[in-house]
Amino acid sequence: MRPQNEGVESGRLEVREVLLVRRPTGWPQPSDFQLRVRSVERQPQEVLVRNLFISVDPYMRGRMNDRPSYVPPFQLDEPMTGAAVGRVVSGGGDLQRGDHVLHHLGWRDWASGPPAAFQRFDPAPGIALSAYLGALGMPGLTAYVGLLRVAALKPGETVFVSAAAGAVGGMVGQLARLHGAARVIGSAGSDRKVQHLLDRRGFDAAFNYHCDDLVEQLRLASAGQPIDVYFDNVGGAQLEAAISLLNQHGRVAMCGAISQYNATGPEVGIRNLPLAIGRRLRLEGFLVGDHSDLAPAFRNEVEPQVAAGAIPVDETVVDGLEASPQAFIGMLRGDGVGKMVVRIPE
Ligand code: NDP
């Protein structure tokens, strides 16, 4: 049988893409998305890429709302955009057939566009391509920027990170360990994840945040040591608990507030914020996109460690483009460990 889209370098191409068809209220539903098959005429000057992995990320939830933010909202009935890696099938500009590329054309099996829409990269031997969407991609750089630049971690300090079994949080834990933190504490949403952090990821302490007394859990996890750095992925009650136990001159890298992304009621207020005054705390929000100058240093440092296994990479792989809405919702719910990616079978 002739493979689908054989000889796609020219002529017509059948593209499968996932659209956002309804803006979610509260938790997204699979029916907010739709798979469309579209026949497109190949433009000879365009680069054509077969997607291999696509990324589902928490920020996408914010873009589904029709309100101003640091990125514009997704358009209804348009394909979901976002990070993906693929292989060039038909080159252009400096891109050759067979090159691996990163791009932001998102939830589709084929991507085409001008050469400038694609960024070539050479995957290091032994590293899975999907890692370039996670540990070695935007989430990994987020961890690097937040921990080392924003929070300015110093050796000997105690670090607490929430969503510690996730893409960003997992990397924060590994980088904190490698940069000399005296104690690395993580929180996660299930006992299975907590055990994973303790048994396999070198966390000194970890706890399940679905508990009655977060401050007490954090106090136990910190073994009496005040917390110097809190890497906040979730906001809400965990941010409040961390502030209670932050050291003098403690720092909070405010990375995300996923506990609030699907909330339909008023946002949770942080009741103990005045503690920041007497303790001289610094709470600093950041966006990874403002820190791309650190990308080369990040890659030079982290890629060899991932290749050598010194930084273990967790990921959850969901198969098939049609499963991307479920993968996205599952990522928000905490179904996976590490970076959630969707594999597009070739
Ligand atoms: P993750 O891989 O960590 O996936 C999200 C995780 O959030 C889930 O696995 C779940 O884990 C946890 N979670 C879901 N609901 C809650 C809740 N109510 N309370 C606490 N935890 C919850 O995602 P990423 O690593 O990609 O992103 C982590 C955070 O970083 C997000 O807030 C994201 O928006 C932010 N971010 C910010 C960037 C920036 O530039 N500032 C860039 C990239 C990400 P569990 O099972 O433990 O509940």
Coordinates of C-alpha atoms and ligand atoms in Angstrom, one line a residue:
M1 CA 0.0 0.0 0.0
R2 CA 1.3 3.5 -0.8
P3 CA 2.0 5.4 2.4
Q4 CA -0.2 8.4 3.1
N5 CA 1.3 11.6 1.7
E6 CA 4.1 9.8 -0.1
G7 CA 5.9 12.2 -2.5
V8 CA 4.7 15.2 -0.5
E9 CA 7.6 17.3 -1.5
S10 CA 5.4 18.8 -4.1
G11 CA 1.7 18.8 -4.9
R12 CA -1.2 18.4 -2.5
L13 CA -0.8 17.3 1.1
E14 CA -3.3 16.0 3.6
V15 CA -2.7 17.6 7.0
R16 CA -4.4 16.6 10.3
E17 CA -4.6 19.4 12.8
V18 CA -6.4 19.9 16.1
L19 CA -8.5 23.1 16.5
L20 CA -9.8 24.9 19.5
V21 CA -13.5 25.1 18.8
R22 CA -14.9 26.3 22.2
R23 CA -13.3 28.4 25.0
P24 CA -13.4 26.3 28.2
T25 CA -15.0 27.6 31.3
G26 CA -13.2 26.0 34.2
W27 CA -11.7 22.7 33.2
P28 CA -11.2 22.1 29.5
Q29 CA -13.2 19.2 27.9
P30 CA -12.2 17.0 25.0
S31 CA -15.2 18.5 23.1
D32 CA -13.5 21.9 23.2
F33 CA -11.2 20.6 20.5
Q34 CA -11.7 19.1 17.1
L35 CA -9.6 17.1 14.7
R36 CA -9.7 18.4 11.1
V37 CA -8.2 16.9 8.0
R38 CA -7.3 19.5 5.4
S39 CA -6.0 19.2 1.9
V40 CA -3.4 21.9 1.2
E41 CA -1.4 22.8 -1.9
R42 CA 2.3 22.7 -1.2
Q43 CA 4.1 26.0 -1.9
P44 CA 7.4 25.2 -3.5
Q45 CA 9.3 27.8 -1.5
E46 CA 8.0 26.5 1.9
V47 CA 9.8 24.1 4.2
L48 CA 7.8 20.9 4.9
V49 CA 8.3 19.1 8.3
R50 CA 6.9 15.9 9.5
N51 CA 6.1 16.4 13.2
L52 CA 7.4 13.7 15.6
F53 CA 6.5 15.1 19.0
I54 CA 4.3 18.0 20.1
S55 CA 4.2 19.7 23.4
V56 CA 1.2 20.3 25.7
D57 CA 1.9 23.1 28.2
P58 CA 0.1 24.8 31.1
Y59 CA 0.3 28.3 29.5
M60 CA -2.0 27.0 26.7
R61 CA -4.8 27.1 29.2
G62 CA -4.4 30.8 29.7
R63 CA -4.4 31.4 25.9
M64 CA -7.8 29.6 25.7
N65 CA -9.4 32.5 27.5
D66 CA -10.4 35.5 25.5
R67 CA -8.7 38.1 27.7
P68 CA -5.5 40.1 27.3
S69 CA -2.3 38.5 28.6
Y70 CA 1.4 38.5 27.8
V71 CA 0.5 36.3 24.8
P72 CA -2.6 36.8 22.6
P73 CA -5.5 34.3 23.0
F74 CA -5.9 31.3 20.7
Q75 CA -8.3 32.0 17.9
L76 CA -11.4 29.7 17.8
D77 CA -11.6 27.3 14.9
E78 CA -7.9 27.7 14.3
P79 CA -5.2 25.0 14.9
M80 CA -3.6 25.0 18.4
T81 CA -0.1 26.4 18.1
G82 CA 2.7 25.4 20.4
A83 CA 6.2 23.8 20.5
A84 CA 6.9 20.8 18.4
V85 CA 9.8 18.9 17.0
G86 CA 10.0 17.3 13.6
R87 CA 12.1 16.2 10.7
V88 CA 12.5 18.2 7.5
V89 CA 11.0 16.4 4.5
S90 CA 11.5 19.2 2.0
G91 CA 14.1 21.8 2.8
G92 CA 14.5 25.5 2.0
G93 CA 16.9 28.3 3.1
D94 CA 19.6 26.6 5.3
L95 CA 17.4 23.6 6.1
Q96 CA 18.1 20.3 4.4
R97 CA 15.9 17.2 4.2
G98 CA 16.5 15.1 7.3
D99 CA 17.4 18.0 9.6
H100 CA 15.7 18.1 13.0
V101 CA 13.8 21.3 13.8
L102 CA 11.9 23.0 16.6
H103 CA 8.9 25.2 15.7
H104 CA 5.7 26.6 17.2
L105 CA 3.2 25.5 14.6
G106 CA 1.7 23.1 17.1
W107 CA -0.9 20.4 17.1
R108 CA -0.7 19.0 13.6
D109 CA 1.1 16.1 11.9
W110 CA 2.7 18.1 9.1
A111 CA 4.0 21.7 9.4
S112 CA 4.9 23.9 6.6
G113 CA 6.1 27.5 6.3
P114 CA 9.0 29.8 5.5
P115 CA 12.5 28.6 6.7
A116 CA 12.4 31.3 9.5
A117 CA 9.5 29.4 11.2
F118 CA 11.9 26.5 12.0
Q119 CA 14.9 26.3 14.2
R120 CA 17.4 23.6 13.3
F121 CA 19.0 21.6 16.2
D122 CA 21.3 18.7 16.4
P123 CA 20.1 16.2 19.0
A124 CA 23.0 14.9 21.0
P125 CA 23.7 11.1 20.8
G126 CA 21.6 9.2 23.3
I127 CA 19.1 11.9 23.9
A128 CA 15.5 11.4 22.9
L129 CA 14.1 14.0 20.5
S130 CA 11.2 14.6 22.9
A131 CA 13.7 15.9 25.5
Y132 CA 14.1 19.0 23.4
L133 CA 10.5 19.9 24.4
G134 CA 11.1 19.2 28.1
A135 CA 14.3 18.9 30.0
L136 CA 16.3 20.5 27.2
G137 CA 13.6 22.8 25.9
M138 CA 11.5 25.6 27.3
P139 CA 10.6 23.9 30.6
G140 CA 14.2 23.1 31.3
L141 CA 15.3 26.6 30.5
T142 CA 12.5 27.9 32.8
A143 CA 13.9 25.9 35.7
Y144 CA 17.4 27.1 35.0
V145 CA 16.4 30.8 34.7
G146 CA 14.1 30.7 37.7
L147 CA 16.4 28.9 40.1
L148 CA 19.8 30.4 39.1
R149 CA 19.0 33.9 37.9
V150 CA 15.7 34.9 39.5
A151 CA 16.1 33.1 42.8
A152 CA 19.9 33.3 42.6
L153 CA 20.4 30.0 44.5
K154 CA 23.6 29.7 46.5
P155 CA 25.3 26.5 47.6
G156 CA 24.2 25.4 51.0
E157 CA 20.6 26.7 50.7
T158 CA 17.3 25.0 51.2
V159 CA 15.1 24.9 48.2
F160 CA 11.4 24.0 48.0
V161 CA 9.7 23.4 44.6
S162 CA 6.0 22.7 44.0
A163 CA 4.8 20.5 41.1
A164 CA 8.1 18.8 41.7
A165 CA 7.3 15.8 39.6
G166 CA 6.4 17.9 36.6
A167 CA 8.5 19.2 33.6
V168 CA 9.8 22.4 35.2
G169 CA 9.7 21.2 38.8
G170 CA 11.6 18.1 38.1
M171 CA 14.4 20.0 36.5
V172 CA 14.4 22.5 39.4
G173 CA 15.0 19.6 41.7
Q174 CA 17.9 18.2 39.6
L175 CA 19.5 21.6 39.1
A176 CA 19.2 22.5 42.8
R177 CA 21.0 19.3 43.7
L178 CA 23.8 19.9 41.2
H179 CA 24.2 23.5 42.2
G180 CA 24.9 22.6 45.8
A181 CA 21.6 23.1 47.6
A182 CA 21.8 21.6 51.1
R183 CA 18.3 20.3 51.1
V184 CA 15.8 19.9 48.2
I185 CA 12.1 19.6 49.0
G186 CA 9.4 18.8 46.6
S187 CA 5.6 18.6 46.6
A188 CA 3.4 16.7 44.3
G189 CA -0.2 15.6 44.0
S190 CA 0.0 11.8 44.7
D191 CA 1.9 9.5 47.0
R192 CA 3.2 7.7 43.9
K193 CA 4.9 10.9 42.7
V194 CA 6.2 11.6 46.2
Q195 CA 7.8 8.2 46.3
H196 CA 9.3 8.7 42.8
L197 CA 10.9 12.0 44.0
L198 CA 12.4 10.4 47.1
D199 CA 13.4 7.0 45.7
R200 CA 14.5 7.8 42.2
R201 CA 15.1 11.6 41.9
G202 CA 17.3 12.4 44.8
F203 CA 14.9 14.7 46.7
D204 CA 15.8 15.0 50.4
A205 CA 12.1 15.3 51.3
A206 CA 8.8 15.4 49.5
F207 CA 5.1 15.5 50.5
N208 CA 1.7 15.2 49.0
Y209 CA 0.0 18.6 48.9
H210 CA -3.4 17.1 49.3
C211 CA -3.1 17.2 53.0
D212 CA -4.8 18.9 56.0
D213 CA -1.9 21.2 57.1
L214 CA 0.5 22.3 54.4
V215 CA 2.6 24.4 56.7
E216 CA 3.1 21.5 59.0
Q217 CA 4.0 19.2 56.1
L218 CA 6.5 21.7 54.8
R219 CA 7.9 22.2 58.3
L220 CA 8.5 18.5 58.6
A221 CA 10.0 18.3 55.2
S222 CA 12.4 21.1 55.9
A223 CA 13.7 19.4 59.1
G224 CA 13.7 22.6 61.0
Q225 CA 15.7 24.5 58.4
P226 CA 14.1 27.7 57.1
I227 CA 13.6 27.8 53.3
D228 CA 15.8 30.0 51.3
V229 CA 14.3 29.6 47.9
Y230 CA 10.8 28.7 46.9
F231 CA 10.3 27.9 43.2
D232 CA 6.6 28.4 42.8
N233 CA 4.8 26.6 40.1
V234 CA 1.3 26.5 41.6
G235 CA 0.5 29.7 43.6
G236 CA -2.4 29.6 46.0
A237 CA -2.2 27.7 49.3
Q238 CA 1.3 26.4 48.7
L239 CA 2.7 29.9 48.1
E240 CA 1.1 30.9 51.4
A241 CA 2.6 27.9 53.2
A242 CA 6.1 28.6 51.7
I243 CA 6.0 32.3 52.8
S244 CA 5.3 31.1 56.4
L245 CA 8.6 29.2 56.4
L246 CA 10.8 31.4 54.3
N247 CA 14.1 32.5 55.8
Q248 CA 15.3 36.1 56.2
H249 CA 16.1 37.3 52.7
G250 CA 14.3 34.3 51.2
R251 CA 13.4 34.4 47.5
V252 CA 10.4 33.2 45.6
A253 CA 10.8 32.6 41.9
M254 CA 7.1 33.1 40.8
C255 CA 7.0 30.8 37.8
G256 CA 3.3 29.7 37.6
A257 CA 0.0 29.5 39.4
I258 CA -1.5 26.3 38.0
S259 CA -3.7 25.9 41.0
Q260 CA -5.7 28.9 39.7
Y261 CA -5.7 28.2 35.9
N262 CA -9.1 26.4 35.9
A263 CA -10.6 28.2 38.8
T264 CA -14.0 29.8 38.2
G265 CA -14.3 31.6 41.5
P266 CA -12.2 34.5 42.8
E267 CA -8.4 33.8 43.0
V268 CA -7.0 32.6 46.3
G269 CA -5.4 35.5 48.2
I270 CA -2.1 35.2 50.0
R271 CA -3.0 36.1 53.5
N272 CA 0.5 36.2 55.1
L273 CA 2.1 38.5 52.5
P274 CA 3.0 41.1 55.2
L275 CA 5.6 38.6 56.4
A276 CA 7.6 39.6 53.4
I277 CA 8.4 43.0 55.0
G278 CA 10.0 41.9 58.2
R279 CA 11.8 39.0 56.6
R280 CA 13.0 41.1 53.7
L281 CA 11.6 38.5 51.2
R282 CA 11.9 39.0 47.5
L283 CA 9.0 37.6 45.4
E284 CA 9.7 37.9 41.7
G285 CA 7.6 36.9 38.7
F286 CA 9.4 36.0 35.5
L287 CA 8.8 34.8 32.0
V288 CA 11.3 32.5 30.4
G289 CA 11.0 34.3 27.1
D290 CA 12.7 37.4 28.7
H291 CA 15.8 35.3 29.4
S292 CA 16.7 33.7 26.1
D293 CA 20.3 35.1 26.6
L294 CA 20.8 32.2 29.1
A295 CA 19.8 29.5 26.5
P296 CA 23.3 28.8 25.3
A297 CA 24.7 28.5 28.9
F298 CA 21.8 26.3 29.8
R299 CA 22.3 24.0 26.9
N300 CA 26.1 23.8 27.3
E301 CA 25.6 22.9 30.9
V302 CA 22.6 20.7 30.9
E303 CA 22.8 18.7 27.6
P304 CA 26.0 16.8 28.6
Q305 CA 24.5 16.0 32.0
V306 CA 21.3 14.6 30.4
A307 CA 23.4 12.6 27.9
A308 CA 25.5 11.2 30.8
G309 CA 22.4 10.4 32.9
A310 CA 23.5 12.8 35.6
I311 CA 20.2 14.6 35.1
P312 CA 17.4 12.0 34.7
V313 CA 14.6 13.0 32.4
D314 CA 11.0 12.1 33.2
E315 CA 8.4 12.3 30.5
T316 CA 5.0 10.9 29.8
V317 CA 4.4 10.1 26.1
V318 CA 0.8 9.9 24.7
D319 CA 0.4 8.4 21.3
G320 CA -1.4 10.0 18.4
L321 CA -2.3 13.5 17.3
E322 CA -6.0 12.8 18.1
A323 CA -5.0 12.2 21.7
S324 CA -3.5 15.7 22.2
P325 CA -6.6 17.2 23.9
Q326 CA -6.6 14.3 26.4
A327 CA -2.9 14.7 26.9
F328 CA -3.3 18.4 27.6
I329 CA -6.2 17.9 30.0
G330 CA -4.3 15.0 31.7
M331 CA -1.2 17.2 32.1
L332 CA -3.3 19.9 33.9
R333 CA -4.8 17.1 36.1
G334 CA -1.4 15.7 37.0
D335 CA -1.9 12.4 35.2
G336 CA 1.7 12.1 34.1
V337 CA 5.2 12.3 35.6
G338 CA 7.7 14.7 34.0
K339 CA 7.1 16.4 30.6
M340 CA 3.8 15.5 28.8
V341 CA 4.4 15.1 25.1
V342 CA 2.4 13.6 22.2
R343 CA 4.1 11.3 19.8
I344 CA 3.0 11.5 16.2
P345 CA 3.6 8.1 14.6
E346 CA 5.4 8.4 11.2
Ligands
NDP1 P1 3.9 20.2 34.7 O1 4.6 19.2 33.9 O2 4.4 20.5 36.1 O3 2.4 19.9 34.7 C1 1.5 20.5 35.5 C2 1.4 19.9 36.9 O4 0.7 20.8 37.8 C3 0.6 18.7 37.0 O5 1.3 17.6 36.6 C4 0.1 18.6 38.4 O6 1.0 17.8 39.2 C5 0.3 20.1 38.9 N1 -1.0 20.7 39.3 C6 -2.2 20.7 38.7 N2 -3.1 21.3 39.4 C7 -2.5 21.6 40.6 C8 -3.0 22.3 41.8 N3 -4.3 22.6 41.9 N4 -2.1 22.5 42.8 C9 -0.8 22.1 42.7 N5 -0.3 21.5 41.6 C10 -1.2 21.2 40.6 O7 3.9 21.6 33.9 P2 5.1 22.5 33.6 O8 6.3 22.0 34.3 O9 5.2 22.7 32.1 O10 4.7 23.9 34.2 C11 4.8 24.1 35.7 C12 4.4 25.5 36.0 O11 5.3 26.4 35.4 C13 3.0 26.0 35.4 O12 2.4 26.8 36.4 C14 3.4 26.8 34.2 O13 2.4 27.7 33.9 C15 4.7 27.4 34.7 N6 5.5 27.9 33.6 C16 6.0 29.2 33.6 C17 6.9 29.6 32.7 C18 7.4 31.0 32.8 O14 8.0 31.5 31.9 N7 7.1 31.7 33.9 C19 7.3 28.7 31.6 C20 6.9 27.4 31.7 C21 6.0 27.0 32.7 P3 0.5 17.1 40.6 O15 0.2 15.7 40.2 O16 1.7 17.3 41.4 O17 -0.7 17.9 41.1

